[in-house]
Amino acid sequence: QVQLVESGGGSVQAGGSLRLSCTASGYTGSSYVMAWFRQAPGKEREGVAAADRGGSTSSADPVKGRVTISRDNAKNTLYLQMNTLKPEDTAMYYCAAAYGVITYSRWLLPGEYHNWGQGTQVTVSS
């Protein structure tokens, strides 16, 4: 079982930046792909970005060009640098880890992930 703890959320004005962190503990050897998801009130959870141990990444169209996902495997930490934030980015952001290998095209699907953090709130005001 992998435990995930997110940090770095907060309130910013539109155009601002935030860096989210997710630290994994427990058995992390099988967490080949890790990802960030977000969920706004009344909406479904959606994938934001994902990264594997080798450094390959994927990001969703709404955030492409504005976010950078990275991993420090030695520290078991996943990061999400978010720039040029918009009010529509307001949501609870969750870190997730998948067991084993999952197909690249499915990296941003929440059903592929078995371990979830508690989330960190991001609020962007206009």
CSV table of C-alpha atoms in Angstrom, one decimal, residues 6-125:
chain,number,residue,atom,x,y,z
A,6,GLU,CA,-0.2,16.4,-1.1
A,7,SER,CA,0.9,19.9,-0.3
A,8,GLY,CA,1.3,23.3,-1.9
A,9,GLY,CA,-2.3,24.3,-2.6
A,10,GLY,CA,-3.6,27.7,-1.8
A,11,SER,CA,-5.4,30.8,-3.1
A,12,VAL,CA,-3.9,32.9,-5.9
A,13,GLN,CA,-5.1,35.5,-8.3
A,14,ALA,CA,-5.5,34.7,-12.0
A,15,GLY,CA,-2.2,34.6,-13.8
A,16,GLY,CA,-0.4,33.4,-10.7
A,17,SER,CA,1.5,30.2,-10.1
A,18,LEU,CA,1.5,27.3,-7.6
A,19,ARG,CA,3.7,24.3,-7.2
A,20,LEU,CA,2.0,21.2,-5.8
A,21,SER,CA,4.0,18.4,-4.2
A,22,CYS,CA,3.0,14.8,-3.5
A,23,THR,CA,5.2,12.6,-1.2
A,24,ALA,CA,4.8,8.9,-1.4
A,25,SER,CA,5.6,6.5,1.4
A,26,GLY,CA,5.1,2.8,1.9
A,27,TYR,CA,5.7,0.4,-0.9
A,28,THR,CA,6.4,2.7,-3.9
A,29,GLY,CA,8.4,0.3,-6.1
A,30,SER,CA,5.3,-0.6,-8.1
A,31,SER,CA,4.1,3.0,-8.6
A,32,TYR,CA,5.2,3.1,-12.2
A,33,VAL,CA,2.9,5.9,-13.2
A,34,MET,CA,1.9,8.8,-10.9
A,35,ALA,CA,-0.6,11.5,-11.8
A,36,TRP,CA,-2.4,14.6,-10.7
A,37,PHE,CA,-6.2,14.8,-10.9
A,38,ARG,CA,-8.6,17.5,-10.0
A,39,GLN,CA,-12.2,17.8,-9.1
A,40,ALA,CA,-14.3,20.9,-8.9
A,41,PRO,CA,-17.6,21.0,-7.0
A,42,GLY,CA,-20.3,19.3,-9.0
A,43,LYS,CA,-17.9,18.0,-11.6
A,44,GLU,CA,-16.2,14.7,-12.3
A,45,ARG,CA,-12.6,14.0,-11.4
A,46,GLU,CA,-10.4,14.7,-14.4
A,47,GLY,CA,-6.8,14.0,-15.2
A,48,VAL,CA,-4.4,16.9,-15.2
A,49,ALA,CA,-1.0,15.4,-15.8
A,50,ALA,CA,0.9,12.1,-15.3
A,51,ALA,CA,4.5,10.9,-15.3
A,52,ASP,CA,6.2,7.6,-15.3
A,53,ARG,CA,9.5,6.6,-13.6
A,54,GLY,CA,11.4,7.1,-16.9
A,55,GLY,CA,10.4,10.7,-17.3
A,56,SER,CA,7.7,10.4,-19.9
A,57,THR,CA,4.7,12.7,-19.3
A,58,SER,CA,1.2,13.4,-20.4
A,59,SER,CA,-1.0,16.4,-19.8
A,60,ALA,CA,-4.6,17.3,-20.4
A,61,ASP,CA,-5.5,19.7,-23.1
A,62,PRO,CA,-7.0,22.4,-20.7
A,63,VAL,CA,-3.7,22.7,-18.9
A,64,LYS,CA,-1.3,21.9,-21.7
A,65,GLY,CA,1.5,24.5,-21.9
A,66,ARG,CA,0.6,25.9,-18.4
A,67,VAL,CA,1.7,22.9,-16.2
A,68,THR,CA,4.8,20.9,-15.8
A,69,ILE,CA,4.8,17.5,-14.1
A,70,SER,CA,8.0,16.1,-12.7
A,71,ARG,CA,9.1,13.3,-10.4
A,72,ASP,CA,12.1,12.9,-8.1
A,73,ASN,CA,12.2,9.1,-7.8
A,74,ALA,CA,14.9,9.3,-5.1
A,75,LYS,CA,12.6,11.4,-2.9
A,76,ASN,CA,9.5,9.5,-4.0
A,77,THR,CA,8.0,12.9,-4.7
A,78,LEU,CA,5.8,14.1,-7.6
A,79,TYR,CA,5.5,17.8,-8.5
A,80,LEU,CA,3.1,19.9,-10.5
A,81,GLN,CA,4.2,23.3,-11.4
A,82,MET,CA,1.2,25.4,-12.5
A,83,ASN,CA,1.6,28.7,-14.2
A,84,THR,CA,-0.8,31.3,-15.7
A,85,LEU,CA,-3.6,29.9,-13.5
A,86,LYS,CA,-7.2,30.6,-14.4
A,87,PRO,CA,-10.3,30.7,-12.3
A,88,GLU,CA,-11.4,27.5,-14.0
A,89,ASP,CA,-8.4,25.7,-12.5
A,90,THR,CA,-10.1,26.0,-9.1
A,91,ALA,CA,-10.5,22.5,-7.7
A,92,MET,CA,-9.3,20.0,-5.2
A,93,TYR,CA,-6.1,18.5,-6.6
A,94,TYR,CA,-5.3,14.8,-5.9
A,95,CYS,CA,-2.2,12.8,-6.3
A,96,ALA,CA,-2.6,9.2,-7.5
A,97,ALA,CA,-0.3,6.2,-8.0
A,98,ALA,CA,-1.0,3.2,-10.2
A,99,TYR,CA,0.2,-0.3,-9.7
A,100,GLY,CA,2.3,-1.7,-12.5
A,101,VAL,CA,2.3,-0.5,-16.1
A,102,ILE,CA,-0.7,1.1,-17.7
A,103,THR,CA,-1.2,2.1,-21.3
A,104,TYR,CA,0.0,5.6,-22.1
A,105,SER,CA,-3.4,6.5,-23.5
A,106,ARG,CA,-5.0,5.7,-20.2
A,107,TRP,CA,-2.7,7.7,-17.9
A,108,LEU,CA,-5.2,10.4,-17.3
A,109,LEU,CA,-8.1,8.1,-16.5
A,110,PRO,CA,-8.9,8.0,-12.7
A,111,GLY,CA,-10.0,4.3,-12.9
A,112,GLU,CA,-6.5,3.2,-13.6
A,113,TYR,CA,-5.2,4.4,-10.2
A,114,HIS,CA,-5.5,2.5,-6.9
A,115,ASN,CA,-3.8,4.9,-4.5
A,116,TRP,CA,-5.0,8.4,-3.8
A,117,GLY,CA,-4.0,11.2,-1.5
A,118,GLN,CA,-6.4,13.4,0.5
A,119,GLY,CA,-6.1,16.3,-1.9
A,120,THR,CA,-5.0,19.9,-1.7
A,121,GLN,CA,-7.3,22.8,-2.5
A,122,VAL,CA,-6.4,25.3,-5.3
A,123,THR,CA,-8.5,28.4,-5.6
A,124,VAL,CA,-7.9,31.0,-8.3
A,125,SER,CA,-9.7,34.3,-8.1
